[in-house]
Amino acid sequence: MNPSQSRHYANIRLERASPDEIKGLQLKRIQTVLAHAYDRNPFYRALYDKAGVHPRDIRSLEDFRARIPFIDKRTLLEDQSAYPPYGSRADVPDAHIHQVTHTGGTSGIGQELHMFTQLETESWTTGFFYECAWAGIQPGDRVVRFIRVAMELGGLWHKSAGERFGLNQFFIGAYDSETRLKLMRRISPHLIIAQPSYLTRLSLMCEEQGIQPREAFPELKAMMFSGEAHGGVNWLRRMENFWGVKLAEWYGSTQAAGSHMFSCEGGLHFDDGRLRMLHNLEHRIYCEMLDLETGLPVNSGEDGEMFITNLYNENFPIIRFRTYDRARYRDADYCDCGRPFSGIESGSVSRVDDMLKVRGQNLWPDTVGGLIFGRVELEEYQGTVWVDETGRERVRVAVEFRPGSLSEGERDVLRQRLREEIKQKTDITMEVIEVEHGTLPRFEQKARRWKDERGASRQSAVQQLGTNR
Ligand SMILES: [Zn+2]
C-alpha cells in the first residue's frame, strides 16, 4: 500500500450510504449470520431452540431485538468450561486458528478466550484504516505506543493493524519515563497512542523536563486513545493546546474482534464545548444501545447499554453480546461530517457492573474484597482511584482492622502481605493504608466501596499545563 492509495482505505461508498441502506445491509447480514449459526453451530442452535426462535422468524431489526436471546461473558465462559478450551461456539478446525487472545484482567468471573483465523485477523484489523484515515494518518507515518502487547487483544490488534496499514511502529512501553522521552525526540512521531491517563502523565513529564511538544515533536499529527472517561472538554482543550494536535478516540472490545468506533476528522469536541461522537462501523458491527428498564433502543442523547453483533465472524459468531458497557448514544446526524454511521459520545463509556479499568487493566472490586474479607482481622475497606499531580494513575485501599485483634507490628505485616496478594491477583500495584476503626462508610446492600476520582483529578493535574513558561 502506498500513500496515493490512502483515499481508498475507508469505504467511500458506504460512508455516503443512506441510513436506510445501512439498516438494510445490517438486516441482511444478521439473517445470514443467524442462519449460519443455527445450521452449523451447536452453541447457538441450543440457545435458539431453548428460546423457541428460528432464524426465519427474523424479518426485521425489531424482530432481532425482541426475539433473539442475548449472550454475555458468563455464557461464553460456561461454554468454554464445558467444551475446553475454545467452547462449542468455535466452528473451525484448530489448525485454522491463527490468533488466540483473552479478555483483560486477571480476576472477576474469568477471562474468556477469543480466536481468529488468519483471514479474520486481516479483515478485522482493517478497522484501524478508518481510524487512521479519519485522524489524518498515512502509511509510512511513525507511531509511538505505550500499550503492552500480550494476550489481550488491544495490543495485538494494534500491532497487526499498524503493520497492515504500513505504519513505522515503536513500542516504547517497556522503557522508563526518561528513556521514553529521549526515544520520542529521536523518533519524531506523527502519532502517539496511549490511554488518557498516560497522556496526562506524558504531558506533565514534558513540562517537568522543559520540553515543549509543539517544538520537540513538529511532525506530530494526532494522539489516539481508547474510549473511556477522559477529563472532559477542558482536559481535551489543555491537551490539544499543549501538544498542538487534535485528539482521536476509539472504542472496541475483544468480543467485537477489535475497535469499531472512531472519532472522525472533526475531533472530540465542537467549538461550543459540546463533545463530539465516535462513529460505529455499522457494516461490520451491529450495535444496539438499549434502555435496560424497557429493553427498547434509547434515543439520541440518552445513555444506553451496548449489545453487539459481529456481522461477519461466522467461525466464532458473536450474536447479541451484552457488553456491560454503557455510553451516550448519538444518531449519525449529531455530527456534521455527513457519514451515516451512528455511535456514541466521546468520553461517555462507563460500566454497568462495577468493573474498573485501571492503567489499562480490568479490575473487579470483588477480587480485592475477597482478599480483605477473607481475613478475620479486617472489618471494612474502601478503594480509591485517582490521578496524582504528576499524572500517575494511583490506587489506594484503606482498611479498618477489628479492634484489638492485632498489634501494630502485626498489622503492618498484614498490610504488606495484602499489598503483595492484591498485586499478584489483579496485576495492579495498590497502596494499602490503615484507617481508624469506624471511619469508613458501611454498606448494607450493593457495596459501593470504590471511588473513581480520575475525571476530576486528571483535569486538575493539567490545569497549569503550559502556563509555567
Ligand atoms: Zn463525524
Short mmCIF file of C-alpha atoms and ligand atoms in Angstrom, two decimals:
data_model
loop_
_atom_site.label_atom_id
_atom_site.label_comp_id
_atom_site.label_asym_id
_atom_site.label_seq_id
_atom_site.Cartn_x
_atom_site.Cartn_y
_atom_site.Cartn_z
CA MET A 1 0.00 0.00 0.00
CA ASN A 2 1.30 3.44 -0.79
CA PRO A 3 0.17 6.93 0.17
CA SER A 4 -1.59 7.54 -3.16
CA GLN A 5 -3.97 4.72 -2.27
CA SER A 6 -4.85 6.26 1.04
CA ARG A 7 -8.18 7.60 -0.13
CA HIS A 8 -9.31 4.04 -0.78
CA TYR A 9 -8.74 2.75 2.75
CA ALA A 10 -12.08 3.69 4.05
CA ASN A 11 -15.03 2.51 2.04
CA ILE A 12 -16.19 5.74 0.44
CA ARG A 13 -19.43 4.32 -0.95
CA LEU A 14 -20.50 3.10 2.48
CA GLU A 15 -19.62 6.39 4.06
CA ARG A 16 -22.11 8.04 1.70
CA ALA A 17 -24.87 5.48 2.04
CA SER A 18 -28.22 6.50 3.49
CA PRO A 19 -29.19 5.32 6.99
CA ASP A 20 -31.84 3.09 5.38
CA GLU A 21 -29.27 1.46 3.11
CA ILE A 22 -27.13 0.77 6.17
CA LYS A 23 -30.09 -0.75 8.03
CA GLY A 24 -30.92 -2.95 5.03
CA LEU A 25 -27.36 -4.19 4.88
CA GLN A 26 -27.33 -4.89 8.60
CA LEU A 27 -30.55 -6.90 8.44
CA LYS A 28 -29.27 -8.95 5.53
CA ARG A 29 -26.03 -9.76 7.35
CA ILE A 30 -27.86 -10.55 10.59
CA GLN A 31 -30.12 -13.01 8.76
CA THR A 32 -27.09 -14.67 7.15
CA VAL A 33 -25.13 -14.88 10.39
CA LEU A 34 -28.16 -16.26 12.27
CA ALA A 35 -28.92 -18.90 9.65
CA HIS A 36 -25.30 -19.98 9.58
CA ALA A 37 -25.10 -20.14 13.38
CA TYR A 38 -28.32 -22.14 13.62
CA ASP A 39 -27.31 -24.63 10.93
CA ARG A 40 -23.71 -25.17 11.95
CA ASN A 41 -23.11 -24.01 15.48
CA PRO A 42 -24.26 -26.28 18.36
CA PHE A 43 -23.89 -23.44 20.84
CA TYR A 44 -26.34 -21.16 19.05
CA ARG A 45 -28.69 -23.91 17.93
CA ALA A 46 -29.19 -24.99 21.55
CA LEU A 47 -29.67 -21.37 22.62
CA TYR A 48 -32.26 -20.58 19.94
CA ASP A 49 -34.10 -23.89 20.30
CA LYS A 50 -34.43 -23.20 24.01
CA ALA A 51 -35.82 -19.74 23.27
CA GLY A 52 -38.19 -21.19 20.65
CA VAL A 53 -36.93 -18.99 17.87
CA HIS A 54 -35.77 -19.87 14.36
CA PRO A 55 -33.70 -17.59 12.09
CA ARG A 56 -36.56 -17.47 9.55
CA ASP A 57 -38.65 -15.68 12.21
CA ILE A 58 -36.32 -12.69 12.00
CA ARG A 59 -37.67 -10.34 9.33
CA SER A 60 -36.68 -7.00 10.81
CA LEU A 61 -34.18 -5.46 13.19
CA GLU A 62 -37.06 -5.18 15.69
CA ASP A 63 -37.63 -8.96 15.45
CA PHE A 64 -33.95 -9.45 16.11
CA ARG A 65 -34.03 -7.33 19.25
CA ALA A 66 -37.27 -8.80 20.55
CA ARG A 67 -36.76 -12.50 19.77
CA ILE A 68 -33.07 -13.37 19.77
CA PRO A 69 -31.71 -14.01 23.27
CA PHE A 70 -28.54 -12.19 24.25
CA ILE A 71 -25.33 -13.82 25.43
CA ASP A 72 -22.73 -12.45 27.82
CA LYS A 73 -19.35 -13.18 29.32
CA ARG A 74 -20.82 -15.78 31.64
CA THR A 75 -22.50 -17.68 28.78
CA LEU A 76 -19.22 -17.80 26.87
CA LEU A 77 -17.23 -18.90 29.92
CA GLU A 78 -19.70 -21.68 30.73
CA ASP A 79 -19.44 -22.96 27.16
CA GLN A 80 -15.64 -22.87 27.27
CA SER A 81 -15.59 -24.65 30.57
CA ALA A 82 -17.94 -27.38 29.26
CA TYR A 83 -16.01 -27.73 25.98
CA PRO A 84 -12.44 -26.64 26.72
CA PRO A 85 -10.54 -24.75 25.66
CA TYR A 86 -12.49 -22.88 22.94
CA GLY A 87 -16.10 -23.89 23.58
CA SER A 88 -18.75 -25.33 21.25
CA ARG A 89 -19.16 -21.87 19.71
CA ALA A 90 -15.80 -22.28 17.92
CA ASP A 91 -16.57 -23.56 14.46
CA VAL A 92 -13.26 -24.21 12.66
CA PRO A 93 -10.53 -26.88 12.96
CA ASP A 94 -7.87 -25.86 15.48
CA ALA A 95 -5.28 -25.77 12.70
CA HIS A 96 -7.12 -22.78 11.20
CA ILE A 97 -6.85 -20.74 14.38
CA HIS A 98 -4.31 -18.04 13.75
CA GLN A 99 -4.59 -15.89 16.85
CA VAL A 100 -5.84 -16.59 20.36
CA THR A 101 -6.45 -13.81 22.84
CA HIS A 102 -8.16 -13.49 26.17
CA THR A 103 -10.15 -10.70 27.69
CA GLY A 104 -8.32 -8.31 30.01
CA GLY A 105 -7.89 -8.52 33.75
CA THR A 106 -6.89 -11.48 35.88
CA SER A 107 -9.95 -11.59 38.05
CA GLY A 108 -13.71 -11.33 38.12
CA ILE A 109 -15.63 -14.34 36.89
CA GLY A 110 -12.81 -15.25 34.47
CA GLN A 111 -11.31 -14.46 31.13
CA GLU A 112 -12.84 -15.91 28.02
CA LEU A 113 -10.68 -16.95 25.09
CA HIS A 114 -11.34 -15.47 21.67
CA MET A 115 -10.00 -16.95 18.46
CA PHE A 116 -9.46 -15.65 14.97
CA THR A 117 -8.48 -17.25 11.68
CA GLN A 118 -5.83 -15.51 9.60
CA LEU A 119 -8.49 -14.03 7.34
CA GLU A 120 -10.35 -12.64 10.33
CA THR A 121 -7.23 -11.09 11.83
CA GLU A 122 -6.58 -9.48 8.48
CA SER A 123 -10.07 -8.19 7.89
CA TRP A 124 -10.84 -7.03 11.44
CA THR A 125 -7.65 -5.08 11.85
CA THR A 126 -8.56 -3.04 8.77
CA GLY A 127 -10.98 -1.17 11.05
CA PHE A 128 -7.85 0.72 12.02
CA PHE A 129 -7.65 2.09 8.45
CA TYR A 130 -10.78 4.12 9.13
CA GLU A 131 -9.30 5.35 12.40
CA CYS A 132 -6.11 6.44 10.64
CA ALA A 133 -7.81 7.94 7.58
CA TRP A 134 -10.20 9.96 9.75
CA ALA A 135 -7.36 11.18 12.00
CA GLY A 136 -5.16 12.17 9.04
CA ILE A 137 -2.57 9.40 9.48
CA GLN A 138 -0.81 7.99 6.38
CA PRO A 139 1.23 4.83 5.66
CA GLY A 140 4.86 5.50 6.49
CA ASP A 141 3.97 7.63 9.50
CA ARG A 142 5.81 6.89 12.72
CA VAL A 143 3.80 5.86 15.76
CA VAL A 144 4.92 5.50 19.37
CA ARG A 145 2.86 3.21 21.56
CA PHE A 146 2.76 2.59 25.26
CA ILE A 147 0.18 -0.18 25.20
CA ARG A 148 1.56 -3.58 26.14
CA VAL A 149 1.47 -6.42 23.65
CA ALA A 150 0.48 -9.63 25.45
CA MET A 151 -2.53 -11.98 25.44
CA GLU A 152 -5.09 -9.19 25.41
CA LEU A 153 -6.47 -8.24 22.02
CA GLY A 154 -5.81 -4.49 22.35
CA GLY A 155 -2.04 -4.62 21.94
CA LEU A 156 -2.07 -7.45 19.39
CA TRP A 157 -4.79 -5.81 17.32
CA HIS A 158 -2.96 -2.51 17.14
CA LYS A 159 0.30 -4.22 16.27
CA SER A 160 -1.24 -6.23 13.39
CA ALA A 161 -3.33 -3.27 12.27
CA GLY A 162 -0.32 -0.95 12.21
CA GLU A 163 1.71 -3.47 10.21
CA ARG A 164 -1.07 -3.90 7.70
CA PHE A 165 -1.62 -0.16 7.33
CA GLY A 166 2.10 0.45 6.88
CA LEU A 167 2.98 2.45 9.99
CA ASN A 168 6.51 2.53 11.36
CA GLN A 169 5.83 1.31 14.87
CA PHE A 170 7.82 2.00 18.00
CA PHE A 171 6.79 0.03 21.08
CA ILE A 172 8.43 2.01 23.83
CA GLY A 173 6.18 0.98 26.72
CA ALA A 174 8.85 -1.22 28.29
CA TYR A 175 11.27 1.68 28.99
CA ASP A 176 11.41 4.08 31.91
CA SER A 177 9.98 7.56 31.50
CA GLU A 178 13.25 9.29 30.74
CA THR A 179 14.21 6.80 28.02
CA ARG A 180 10.72 7.04 26.52
CA LEU A 181 11.02 10.80 26.16
CA LYS A 182 14.53 10.52 24.77
CA LEU A 183 13.34 7.97 22.21
CA MET A 184 10.35 10.09 21.30
CA ARG A 185 12.57 13.06 20.50
CA ARG A 186 14.72 10.86 18.33
CA ILE A 187 11.76 9.25 16.55
CA SER A 188 9.77 12.46 15.99
CA PRO A 189 6.40 10.65 15.90
CA HIS A 190 3.43 11.50 13.69
CA LEU A 191 1.13 9.66 16.04
CA ILE A 192 1.04 8.84 19.74
CA ILE A 193 -1.23 6.06 21.01
CA ALA A 194 -1.81 5.88 24.76
CA GLN A 195 -4.52 5.81 27.43
CA PRO A 196 -5.90 9.18 28.63
CA SER A 197 -4.18 8.59 31.98
CA TYR A 198 -0.85 8.19 30.26
CA LEU A 199 -1.35 11.24 28.04
CA THR A 200 -1.78 13.29 31.19
CA ARG A 201 1.36 11.75 32.69
CA LEU A 202 3.33 12.25 29.49
CA SER A 203 2.32 15.91 29.30
CA LEU A 204 3.43 16.55 32.88
CA MET A 205 6.75 14.78 32.24
CA CYS A 206 7.37 17.03 29.24
CA GLU A 207 6.55 20.06 31.34
CA GLU A 208 8.91 18.87 34.09
CA GLN A 209 11.77 18.47 31.64
CA GLY A 210 11.08 21.75 29.89
CA ILE A 211 10.04 20.01 26.66
CA GLN A 212 7.54 21.95 24.57
CA PRO A 213 5.80 19.30 22.45
CA ARG A 214 4.90 21.72 19.65
CA GLU A 215 8.63 22.32 19.11
CA ALA A 216 10.03 18.95 20.17
CA PHE A 217 7.59 16.94 18.04
CA PRO A 218 6.91 19.14 15.00
CA GLU A 219 5.68 16.26 12.81
CA LEU A 220 3.01 15.09 15.27
CA LYS A 221 -0.45 14.91 13.65
CA ALA A 222 -2.66 13.16 16.19
CA MET A 223 -2.88 11.41 19.53
CA MET A 224 -5.23 8.46 19.89
CA PHE A 225 -6.69 6.91 22.99
CA SER A 226 -9.35 4.36 23.81
CA GLY A 227 -12.93 5.16 24.71
CA GLU A 228 -13.13 5.73 28.43
CA ALA A 229 -13.94 8.63 30.68
CA HIS A 230 -11.37 11.33 29.92
CA GLY A 231 -11.21 14.62 31.78
CA GLY A 232 -13.99 16.26 29.72
CA VAL A 233 -13.75 19.12 27.28
CA ASN A 234 -11.39 21.16 29.48
CA TRP A 235 -8.94 18.30 29.63
CA LEU A 236 -9.20 17.83 25.85
CA ARG A 237 -8.53 21.52 25.21
CA ARG A 238 -5.49 21.52 27.52
CA MET A 239 -4.09 18.52 25.68
CA GLU A 240 -4.73 19.98 22.23
CA ASN A 241 -3.23 23.26 23.22
CA PHE A 242 -0.15 21.74 24.81
CA TRP A 243 0.56 19.24 22.01
CA GLY A 244 -0.73 21.33 19.13
CA VAL A 245 -2.77 18.49 17.59
CA LYS A 246 -6.26 17.02 17.71
CA LEU A 247 -7.07 14.01 19.83
CA ALA A 248 -8.79 10.94 18.45
CA GLU A 249 -10.70 8.28 20.34
CA TRP A 250 -11.66 4.68 19.64
CA TYR A 251 -13.92 2.13 21.23
CA GLY A 252 -13.82 -1.63 20.82
CA SER A 253 -13.77 -4.96 22.60
CA THR A 254 -12.33 -8.42 22.31
CA GLN A 255 -15.79 -9.79 21.53
CA ALA A 256 -16.13 -7.34 18.64
CA ALA A 257 -12.73 -8.53 17.30
CA GLY A 258 -11.18 -5.14 17.95
CA SER A 259 -12.06 -1.49 17.62
CA HIS A 260 -15.12 -0.48 15.63
CA MET A 261 -15.99 3.07 16.72
CA PHE A 262 -13.80 6.04 15.92
CA SER A 263 -13.90 9.79 16.10
CA CYS A 264 -13.84 11.49 12.69
CA GLU A 265 -11.72 14.37 11.36
CA GLY A 266 -13.80 16.81 13.44
CA GLY A 267 -12.05 15.60 16.61
CA LEU A 268 -13.63 15.20 20.00
CA HIS A 269 -15.45 18.45 20.69
CA PHE A 270 -17.33 21.20 18.89
CA ASP A 271 -16.23 24.82 19.21
CA ASP A 272 -19.09 25.47 21.61
CA GLY A 273 -17.68 22.88 24.03
CA ARG A 274 -20.12 20.04 23.35
CA LEU A 275 -18.44 16.67 23.00
CA ARG A 276 -18.49 15.14 19.52
CA MET A 277 -19.07 11.48 18.72
CA LEU A 278 -17.37 8.26 17.73
CA HIS A 279 -18.86 6.65 14.60
CA ASN A 280 -19.60 2.95 14.62
CA LEU A 281 -18.53 0.91 11.58
CA GLU A 282 -22.15 -0.09 11.05
CA HIS A 283 -21.47 -2.51 8.22
CA ARG A 284 -19.21 -4.63 10.47
CA ILE A 285 -20.60 -4.48 13.97
CA TYR A 286 -24.30 -4.05 14.67
CA CYS A 287 -24.56 -2.15 17.91
CA GLU A 288 -27.82 -1.97 19.85
CA MET A 289 -27.99 0.70 22.53
CA LEU A 290 -30.73 -0.33 24.92
CA ASP A 291 -32.51 1.06 27.92
CA LEU A 292 -32.24 -1.77 30.43
CA GLU A 293 -35.54 -0.99 32.11
CA THR A 294 -37.65 -1.12 28.96
CA GLY A 295 -35.41 -3.23 26.72
CA LEU A 296 -36.01 -0.65 23.97
CA PRO A 297 -33.43 1.31 21.98
CA VAL A 298 -32.54 4.68 23.52
CA ASN A 299 -32.89 7.97 21.65
CA SER A 300 -30.01 10.13 20.54
CA GLY A 301 -28.53 11.89 23.59
CA GLU A 302 -29.64 9.20 26.04
CA ASP A 303 -27.44 6.64 27.79
CA GLY A 304 -27.87 3.01 26.86
CA GLU A 305 -26.14 -0.30 27.28
CA MET A 306 -24.33 -1.68 24.26
CA PHE A 307 -25.15 -5.07 22.79
CA ILE A 308 -23.01 -6.05 19.84
CA THR A 309 -23.36 -8.44 16.94
CA ASN A 310 -20.45 -9.24 14.71
CA LEU A 311 -21.85 -9.15 11.17
CA TYR A 312 -19.14 -11.27 9.58
CA ASN A 313 -17.33 -13.56 12.00
CA GLU A 314 -19.11 -16.82 11.19
CA ASN A 315 -16.36 -19.06 12.57
CA PHE A 316 -16.70 -17.71 16.09
CA PRO A 317 -20.06 -15.95 15.99
CA ILE A 318 -20.86 -13.17 18.43
CA ILE A 319 -24.58 -12.50 18.26
CA ARG A 320 -26.21 -10.04 20.66
CA PHE A 321 -23.36 -9.95 23.14
CA ARG A 322 -24.11 -7.91 26.25
CA THR A 323 -21.02 -5.77 26.84
CA TYR A 324 -21.93 -4.29 30.23
CA ASP A 325 -20.59 -1.04 28.77
CA ARG A 326 -22.89 1.95 28.89
CA ALA A 327 -22.48 5.05 26.74
CA ARG A 328 -24.40 8.04 25.40
CA TYR A 329 -25.97 7.15 22.07
CA ARG A 330 -25.72 9.63 19.19
CA ASP A 331 -27.50 9.46 15.85
CA ALA A 332 -25.33 9.92 12.79
CA ASP A 333 -26.72 13.39 12.17
CA TYR A 334 -25.36 14.63 15.50
CA CYS A 335 -22.05 15.00 13.64
CA ASP A 336 -21.50 17.47 10.82
CA CYS A 337 -19.34 15.14 8.71
CA GLY A 338 -22.33 13.58 6.95
CA ARG A 339 -21.41 9.93 7.49
CA PRO A 340 -24.41 7.66 8.02
CA PHE A 341 -22.73 5.93 10.98
CA SER A 342 -24.34 6.47 14.36
CA GLY A 343 -22.33 5.88 17.54
CA ILE A 344 -21.52 7.18 20.97
CA GLU A 345 -20.47 10.46 22.53
CA SER A 346 -16.78 10.96 23.26
CA GLY A 347 -15.75 10.13 26.83
CA SER A 348 -19.15 8.69 27.72
CA VAL A 349 -18.29 5.00 28.18
CA SER A 350 -18.80 3.59 31.66
CA ARG A 351 -19.57 0.20 33.14
CA VAL A 352 -22.95 -1.18 34.08
CA ASP A 353 -21.35 -3.60 36.52
CA ASP A 354 -18.72 -2.37 38.95
CA MET A 355 -15.64 -3.23 36.91
CA LEU A 356 -13.00 -0.50 36.82
CA LYS A 357 -10.32 0.00 34.23
CA VAL A 358 -7.05 0.89 35.95
CA ARG A 359 -3.92 1.56 33.91
CA GLY A 360 -5.49 -0.35 31.05
CA GLN A 361 -6.25 -3.39 33.23
CA ASN A 362 -9.72 -4.58 34.12
CA LEU A 363 -10.27 -4.61 37.85
CA TRP A 364 -13.23 -6.24 39.56
CA PRO A 365 -13.59 -4.85 43.09
CA ASP A 366 -14.80 -8.25 44.31
CA THR A 367 -11.28 -9.62 43.87
CA VAL A 368 -9.90 -7.08 46.33
CA GLY A 369 -12.94 -7.50 48.57
CA GLY A 370 -12.40 -11.27 48.62
CA LEU A 371 -8.81 -10.88 49.80
CA ILE A 372 -9.82 -8.45 52.52
CA PHE A 373 -12.99 -10.06 53.83
CA GLY A 374 -11.26 -13.44 53.77
CA ARG A 375 -9.29 -12.30 56.83
CA VAL A 376 -11.00 -12.22 60.18
CA GLU A 377 -8.74 -9.41 61.41
CA LEU A 378 -10.11 -6.98 58.80
CA GLU A 379 -13.52 -5.41 59.05
CA GLU A 380 -14.05 -2.89 56.25
CA TYR A 381 -12.27 -1.27 53.35
CA GLN A 382 -12.54 1.44 50.73
CA GLY A 383 -10.72 1.70 47.40
CA THR A 384 -9.95 4.99 45.65
CA VAL A 385 -8.59 5.51 42.15
CA TRP A 386 -7.24 8.93 41.28
CA VAL A 387 -4.64 10.74 39.20
CA ASP A 388 -1.86 12.37 41.24
CA GLU A 389 -0.20 15.70 40.46
CA THR A 390 2.46 14.01 38.31
CA GLY A 391 -0.30 12.45 36.21
CA ARG A 392 0.13 8.90 37.56
CA GLU A 393 -2.96 6.80 37.99
CA ARG A 394 -2.95 5.55 41.58
CA VAL A 395 -4.98 3.20 43.70
CA ARG A 396 -5.30 3.33 47.46
CA VAL A 397 -7.02 0.73 49.60
CA ALA A 398 -7.89 1.95 53.10
CA VAL A 399 -8.55 -0.87 55.57
CA GLU A 400 -10.04 -0.99 59.04
CA PHE A 401 -8.86 -3.69 61.46
CA ARG A 402 -11.15 -5.25 64.02
CA PRO A 403 -10.40 -3.52 67.31
CA GLY A 404 -7.79 -5.26 69.44
CA SER A 405 -7.22 -8.11 67.01
CA LEU A 406 -3.54 -7.45 66.25
CA SER A 407 -0.54 -5.49 67.50
CA GLU A 408 0.73 -2.57 65.46
CA GLY A 409 3.66 -4.64 64.14
CA GLU A 410 1.34 -7.46 63.10
CA ARG A 411 -0.96 -5.00 61.36
CA ASP A 412 1.97 -3.66 59.34
CA VAL A 413 2.96 -7.17 58.28
CA LEU A 414 -0.61 -7.96 57.25
CA ARG A 415 -0.90 -4.73 55.24
CA GLN A 416 2.30 -5.58 53.42
CA ARG A 417 1.12 -9.10 52.68
CA LEU A 418 -2.21 -7.78 51.44
CA ARG A 419 -0.43 -5.40 49.11
CA GLU A 420 1.52 -8.30 47.57
CA GLU A 421 -1.54 -10.52 47.25
CA ILE A 422 -3.53 -7.75 45.57
CA LYS A 423 -0.70 -7.18 43.10
CA GLN A 424 -0.49 -10.90 42.38
CA LYS A 425 -4.25 -11.31 41.88
CA THR A 426 -5.00 -8.13 39.95
CA ASP A 427 -1.68 -7.22 38.32
CA ILE A 428 -2.17 -3.70 39.71
CA THR A 429 0.03 -2.14 42.39
CA MET A 430 -2.05 -0.54 45.15
CA GLU A 431 -1.17 1.25 48.34
CA VAL A 432 -2.71 -0.31 51.41
CA ILE A 433 -3.18 2.05 54.33
CA GLU A 434 -4.77 1.61 57.75
CA VAL A 435 -7.52 3.93 58.92
CA GLU A 436 -9.05 4.19 62.38
CA HIS A 437 -11.84 1.77 63.20
CA GLY A 438 -15.29 3.12 62.40
CA THR A 439 -14.23 5.81 59.94
CA LEU A 440 -15.17 4.09 56.65
CA PRO A 441 -18.75 4.01 55.37
CA ARG A 442 -20.64 0.71 55.85
CA PHE A 443 -22.79 -0.74 53.08
CA GLU A 444 -25.82 -2.89 53.63
CA GLN A 445 -26.79 -3.84 50.11
CA LYS A 446 -24.81 -3.44 46.95
CA ALA A 447 -21.36 -2.43 48.03
CA ARG A 448 -20.10 0.85 46.67
CA ARG A 449 -16.70 0.55 48.20
CA TRP A 450 -14.82 2.08 45.30
CA LYS A 451 -14.43 5.75 44.43
CA ASP A 452 -13.23 6.75 40.99
CA GLU A 453 -11.90 10.30 41.18
CA ARG A 454 -9.89 10.22 37.98
CA GLY A 455 -12.05 12.52 35.87
CA ALA A 456 -11.75 15.48 38.22
CA SER A 457 -8.16 14.82 39.29
CA ARG A 458 -6.99 14.30 35.69
CA GLN A 459 -8.41 17.68 34.85
CA SER A 460 -6.79 19.42 37.80
CA ALA A 461 -3.44 17.71 37.10
CA VAL A 462 -3.27 19.50 33.73
CA GLN A 463 -4.78 22.76 34.91
CA GLN A 464 -1.43 24.55 34.95
CA LEU A 465 -0.04 22.80 31.88
CA GLY A 466 1.79 25.10 29.52
CA THR A 467 1.48 28.10 31.85
CA ASN A 468 4.82 27.65 33.66
CA ARG A 469 6.95 29.07 30.90
ZN ZN B 1 -18.27 12.75 12.03
#
